[in-house]
Amino acid sequence: MYSHQIRFFLLNVGKSSLKDVIFSIKDVYNGHKDKRKNKKPTENYDYMGQSFNDDEIGSYENIEVSTLSLKSKKMIYTSNLPSSFGVGDYSYHVIVEWNNGFYQMEVSIEEIDGKLKFKYQFFDINGKAIDFKSLENSINN
């Protein structure tokens, strides 16, 4: 059996401090970290004959950081992947917002023989994939 823990960090490699940062992550592998004591029961849904509830859909965990200083790194979230026999596919959806910006990110993780391989795809506010090569070329020209 293999067990893996994934850590998410926020890095500020920009030109100034980031203010009012909100890091949102959809983690379907771990229970929602709700700090309220009187949590309402999960609602069940029926879709095309299949029954599921809020826990199976997953929800976004929102973490607020008031200021992320220039050239700083902050561990923001940890998640435990389900135990496996060395093979699996996992994904996380991340949204990062700050006072003058926004992006979305999909993290795909492939596990083969207990080793993890990560793939990242970034999206703009409209959900369109960001092509960093063309963006870098347009900045340099």
PDB file of C-alpha atoms in Angstrom:
ATOM      1  CA  MET A   1       0.000   0.000   0.000  1.00  0.00           C
ATOM      2  CA  TYR A   2       1.163   3.487  -0.870  1.00  0.00           C
ATOM      3  CA  SER A   3       0.229   6.687   0.952  1.00  0.00           C
ATOM      4  CA  HIS A   4       1.052  10.162  -0.339  1.00  0.00           C
ATOM      5  CA  GLN A   5       0.644  13.633   1.094  1.00  0.00           C
ATOM      6  CA  ILE A   6       0.432  16.576  -1.285  1.00  0.00           C
ATOM      7  CA  ARG A   7       1.417  20.085  -0.159  1.00  0.00           C
ATOM      8  CA  PHE A   8       0.363  23.272  -1.912  1.00  0.00           C
ATOM      9  CA  PHE A   9       2.476  26.410  -1.668  1.00  0.00           C
ATOM     10  CA  LEU A  10       1.825  30.001  -2.728  1.00  0.00           C
ATOM     11  CA  LEU A  11       4.828  31.721  -4.283  1.00  0.00           C
ATOM     12  CA  ASN A  12       5.031  35.417  -5.062  1.00  0.00           C
ATOM     13  CA  VAL A  13       7.584  35.915  -7.831  1.00  0.00           C
ATOM     14  CA  GLY A  14       5.964  39.114  -9.130  1.00  0.00           C
ATOM     15  CA  LYS A  15       7.087  42.697  -8.821  1.00  0.00           C
ATOM     16  CA  SER A  16       5.178  43.663  -5.660  1.00  0.00           C
ATOM     17  CA  SER A  17       3.401  42.244  -2.621  1.00  0.00           C
ATOM     18  CA  LEU A  18       0.027  40.609  -3.161  1.00  0.00           C
ATOM     19  CA  LYS A  19      -2.827  41.833  -0.990  1.00  0.00           C
ATOM     20  CA  ASP A  20      -6.069  40.061  -0.025  1.00  0.00           C
ATOM     21  CA  VAL A  21      -5.095  36.679  -1.478  1.00  0.00           C
ATOM     22  CA  ILE A  22      -7.723  33.939  -1.507  1.00  0.00           C
ATOM     23  CA  PHE A  23      -6.590  30.398  -2.260  1.00  0.00           C
ATOM     24  CA  SER A  24      -9.485  28.037  -3.063  1.00  0.00           C
ATOM     25  CA  ILE A  25      -8.980  24.321  -3.605  1.00  0.00           C
ATOM     26  CA  LYS A  26     -11.414  21.550  -4.452  1.00  0.00           C
ATOM     27  CA  ASP A  27     -10.283  18.455  -2.570  1.00  0.00           C
ATOM     28  CA  VAL A  28     -12.554  15.416  -3.014  1.00  0.00           C
ATOM     29  CA  TYR A  29     -10.107  13.068  -1.256  1.00  0.00           C
ATOM     30  CA  ASN A  30     -10.369  14.565   2.237  1.00  0.00           C
ATOM     31  CA  GLY A  31     -13.358  15.663   4.244  1.00  0.00           C
ATOM     32  CA  HIS A  32     -14.260  19.339   4.299  1.00  0.00           C
ATOM     33  CA  LYS A  33     -12.409  21.093   7.096  1.00  0.00           C
ATOM     34  CA  ASP A  34     -15.504  22.852   8.412  1.00  0.00           C
ATOM     35  CA  LYS A  35     -14.809  24.561  11.714  1.00  0.00           C
ATOM     36  CA  ARG A  36     -18.483  25.043  12.570  1.00  0.00           C
ATOM     37  CA  LYS A  37     -19.723  22.735  15.316  1.00  0.00           C
ATOM     38  CA  ASN A  38     -23.320  22.642  14.114  1.00  0.00           C
ATOM     39  CA  LYS A  39     -22.700  21.368  10.619  1.00  0.00           C
ATOM     40  CA  LYS A  40     -25.856  20.818   8.596  1.00  0.00           C
ATOM     41  CA  PRO A  41     -26.383  17.277   7.253  1.00  0.00           C
ATOM     42  CA  THR A  42     -25.253  16.628   3.695  1.00  0.00           C
ATOM     43  CA  GLU A  43     -27.957  16.846   1.101  1.00  0.00           C
ATOM     44  CA  ASN A  44     -28.494  13.869  -1.227  1.00  0.00           C
ATOM     45  CA  TYR A  45     -29.045  14.400  -4.949  1.00  0.00           C
ATOM     46  CA  ASP A  46     -30.351  12.131  -7.679  1.00  0.00           C
ATOM     47  CA  TYR A  47     -28.957  12.404 -11.193  1.00  0.00           C
ATOM     48  CA  MET A  48     -29.969   9.926 -13.889  1.00  0.00           C
ATOM     49  CA  GLY A  49     -30.751   7.251 -11.331  1.00  0.00           C
ATOM     50  CA  GLN A  50     -27.462   7.701  -9.446  1.00  0.00           C
ATOM     51  CA  SER A  51     -27.594   8.998  -5.884  1.00  0.00           C
ATOM     52  CA  PHE A  52     -24.761  11.141  -4.523  1.00  0.00           C
ATOM     53  CA  ASN A  53     -24.246  13.765  -1.836  1.00  0.00           C
ATOM     54  CA  ASP A  54     -22.246  16.976  -1.294  1.00  0.00           C
ATOM     55  CA  ASP A  55     -19.273  15.046   0.098  1.00  0.00           C
ATOM     56  CA  GLU A  56     -18.932  13.045  -3.131  1.00  0.00           C
ATOM     57  CA  ILE A  57     -19.042  16.189  -5.273  1.00  0.00           C
ATOM     58  CA  GLY A  58     -16.477  17.996  -3.167  1.00  0.00           C
ATOM     59  CA  SER A  59     -16.429  21.622  -2.152  1.00  0.00           C
ATOM     60  CA  TYR A  60     -13.905  24.415  -2.328  1.00  0.00           C
ATOM     61  CA  GLU A  61     -11.851  25.080   0.781  1.00  0.00           C
ATOM     62  CA  ASN A  62     -11.112  28.829   0.944  1.00  0.00           C
ATOM     63  CA  ILE A  63      -7.957  30.058   2.652  1.00  0.00           C
ATOM     64  CA  GLU A  64      -7.326  33.786   3.046  1.00  0.00           C
ATOM     65  CA  VAL A  65      -3.891  35.405   3.242  1.00  0.00           C
ATOM     66  CA  SER A  66      -3.916  39.137   3.950  1.00  0.00           C
ATOM     67  CA  THR A  67      -0.514  39.887   2.365  1.00  0.00           C
ATOM     68  CA  LEU A  68       1.952  37.702   0.479  1.00  0.00           C
ATOM     69  CA  SER A  69       5.278  39.543   0.477  1.00  0.00           C
ATOM     70  CA  LEU A  70       7.468  39.850  -2.591  1.00  0.00           C
ATOM     71  CA  LYS A  71       9.604  36.762  -3.283  1.00  0.00           C
ATOM     72  CA  SER A  72       7.987  34.805  -0.458  1.00  0.00           C
ATOM     73  CA  LYS A  73       6.759  31.224  -0.240  1.00  0.00           C
ATOM     74  CA  LYS A  74       3.991  30.025   2.057  1.00  0.00           C
ATOM     75  CA  MET A  75       2.670  26.505   2.560  1.00  0.00           C
ATOM     76  CA  ILE A  76      -1.067  26.926   2.329  1.00  0.00           C
ATOM     77  CA  TYR A  77      -2.722  23.487   2.187  1.00  0.00           C
ATOM     78  CA  THR A  78      -1.984  19.784   2.646  1.00  0.00           C
ATOM     79  CA  SER A  79      -3.981  16.846   1.343  1.00  0.00           C
ATOM     80  CA  ASN A  80      -3.667  13.097   1.761  1.00  0.00           C
ATOM     81  CA  LEU A  81      -4.280  11.015  -1.334  1.00  0.00           C
ATOM     82  CA  PRO A  82      -6.262   7.804  -0.851  1.00  0.00           C
ATOM     83  CA  SER A  83      -4.159   4.727  -0.079  1.00  0.00           C
ATOM     84  CA  SER A  84      -3.402   2.815  -3.241  1.00  0.00           C
ATOM     85  CA  PHE A  85      -1.659  -0.246  -4.618  1.00  0.00           C
ATOM     86  CA  GLY A  86       0.659   1.956  -6.690  1.00  0.00           C
ATOM     87  CA  VAL A  87      -1.692   2.980  -9.513  1.00  0.00           C
ATOM     88  CA  GLY A  88      -4.176   5.868  -9.636  1.00  0.00           C
ATOM     89  CA  ASP A  89      -5.285   9.136 -11.190  1.00  0.00           C
ATOM     90  CA  TYR A  90      -6.104  12.176  -9.056  1.00  0.00           C
ATOM     91  CA  SER A  91      -6.901  15.816  -9.687  1.00  0.00           C
ATOM     92  CA  TYR A  92      -7.300  19.079  -7.812  1.00  0.00           C
ATOM     93  CA  HIS A  93      -8.876  22.333  -8.947  1.00  0.00           C
ATOM     94  CA  VAL A  94      -7.306  25.500  -7.585  1.00  0.00           C
ATOM     95  CA  ILE A  95      -8.369  29.144  -7.849  1.00  0.00           C
ATOM     96  CA  VAL A  96      -6.082  31.952  -6.679  1.00  0.00           C
ATOM     97  CA  GLU A  97      -7.408  35.513  -6.423  1.00  0.00           C
ATOM     98  CA  TRP A  98      -5.734  38.674  -5.194  1.00  0.00           C
ATOM     99  CA  ASN A  99      -6.469  42.396  -5.274  1.00  0.00           C
ATOM    100  CA  ASN A 100      -5.453  42.825  -8.954  1.00  0.00           C
ATOM    101  CA  GLY A 101      -5.505  39.330 -10.411  1.00  0.00           C
ATOM    102  CA  PHE A 102      -6.936  35.871 -10.747  1.00  0.00           C
ATOM    103  CA  TYR A 103      -6.137  32.476 -12.242  1.00  0.00           C
ATOM    104  CA  GLN A 104      -7.425  28.933 -12.179  1.00  0.00           C
ATOM    105  CA  MET A 105      -5.333  25.792 -12.220  1.00  0.00           C
ATOM    106  CA  GLU A 106      -6.000  22.098 -12.688  1.00  0.00           C
ATOM    107  CA  VAL A 107      -3.452  19.749 -11.153  1.00  0.00           C
ATOM    108  CA  SER A 108      -3.531  16.214 -12.573  1.00  0.00           C
ATOM    109  CA  ILE A 109      -1.582  13.523 -10.762  1.00  0.00           C
ATOM    110  CA  GLU A 110      -0.816  10.128 -12.234  1.00  0.00           C
ATOM    111  CA  GLU A 111       0.490   7.388  -9.951  1.00  0.00           C
ATOM    112  CA  ILE A 112       2.407   4.484 -11.477  1.00  0.00           C
ATOM    113  CA  ASP A 113       4.284   1.994  -9.285  1.00  0.00           C
ATOM    114  CA  GLY A 114       3.865   4.333  -6.312  1.00  0.00           C
ATOM    115  CA  LYS A 115       5.600   7.268  -8.076  1.00  0.00           C
ATOM    116  CA  LEU A 116       3.678  10.466  -8.722  1.00  0.00           C
ATOM    117  CA  LYS A 117       3.793  12.425 -11.984  1.00  0.00           C
ATOM    118  CA  PHE A 118       2.285  15.942 -11.946  1.00  0.00           C
ATOM    119  CA  LYS A 119       0.740  17.897 -14.826  1.00  0.00           C
ATOM    120  CA  TYR A 120      -0.458  21.489 -14.500  1.00  0.00           C
ATOM    121  CA  GLN A 121      -2.799  23.489 -16.687  1.00  0.00           C
ATOM    122  CA  PHE A 122      -3.598  27.160 -16.063  1.00  0.00           C
ATOM    123  CA  PHE A 123      -6.784  28.951 -17.093  1.00  0.00           C
ATOM    124  CA  ASP A 124      -7.811  32.589 -17.251  1.00  0.00           C
ATOM    125  CA  ILE A 125     -10.969  34.058 -15.746  1.00  0.00           C
ATOM    126  CA  ASN A 126     -13.046  32.842 -18.722  1.00  0.00           C
ATOM    127  CA  GLY A 127     -11.810  29.244 -18.405  1.00  0.00           C
ATOM    128  CA  LYS A 128      -9.579  29.502 -21.512  1.00  0.00           C
ATOM    129  CA  ALA A 129      -6.215  27.717 -21.225  1.00  0.00           C
ATOM    130  CA  ILE A 130      -3.277  30.111 -20.803  1.00  0.00           C
ATOM    131  CA  ASP A 131      -0.480  29.579 -23.354  1.00  0.00           C
ATOM    132  CA  PHE A 132       2.607  30.711 -21.443  1.00  0.00           C
ATOM    133  CA  LYS A 133       4.963  30.417 -24.440  1.00  0.00           C
ATOM    134  CA  SER A 134       2.991  32.915 -26.542  1.00  0.00           C
ATOM    135  CA  LEU A 135       2.471  35.143 -23.494  1.00  0.00           C
ATOM    136  CA  GLU A 136       6.226  35.212 -22.819  1.00  0.00           C
ATOM    137  CA  ASN A 137       6.958  35.950 -26.496  1.00  0.00           C
ATOM    138  CA  SER A 138       4.498  38.863 -26.523  1.00  0.00           C
ATOM    139  CA  ILE A 139       6.118  40.348 -23.390  1.00  0.00           C
ATOM    140  CA  ASN A 140       9.653  40.047 -24.806  1.00  0.00           C
ATOM    141  CA  ASN A 141       8.721  41.628 -28.199  1.00  0.00           C
TER     142      ASN A 141
END
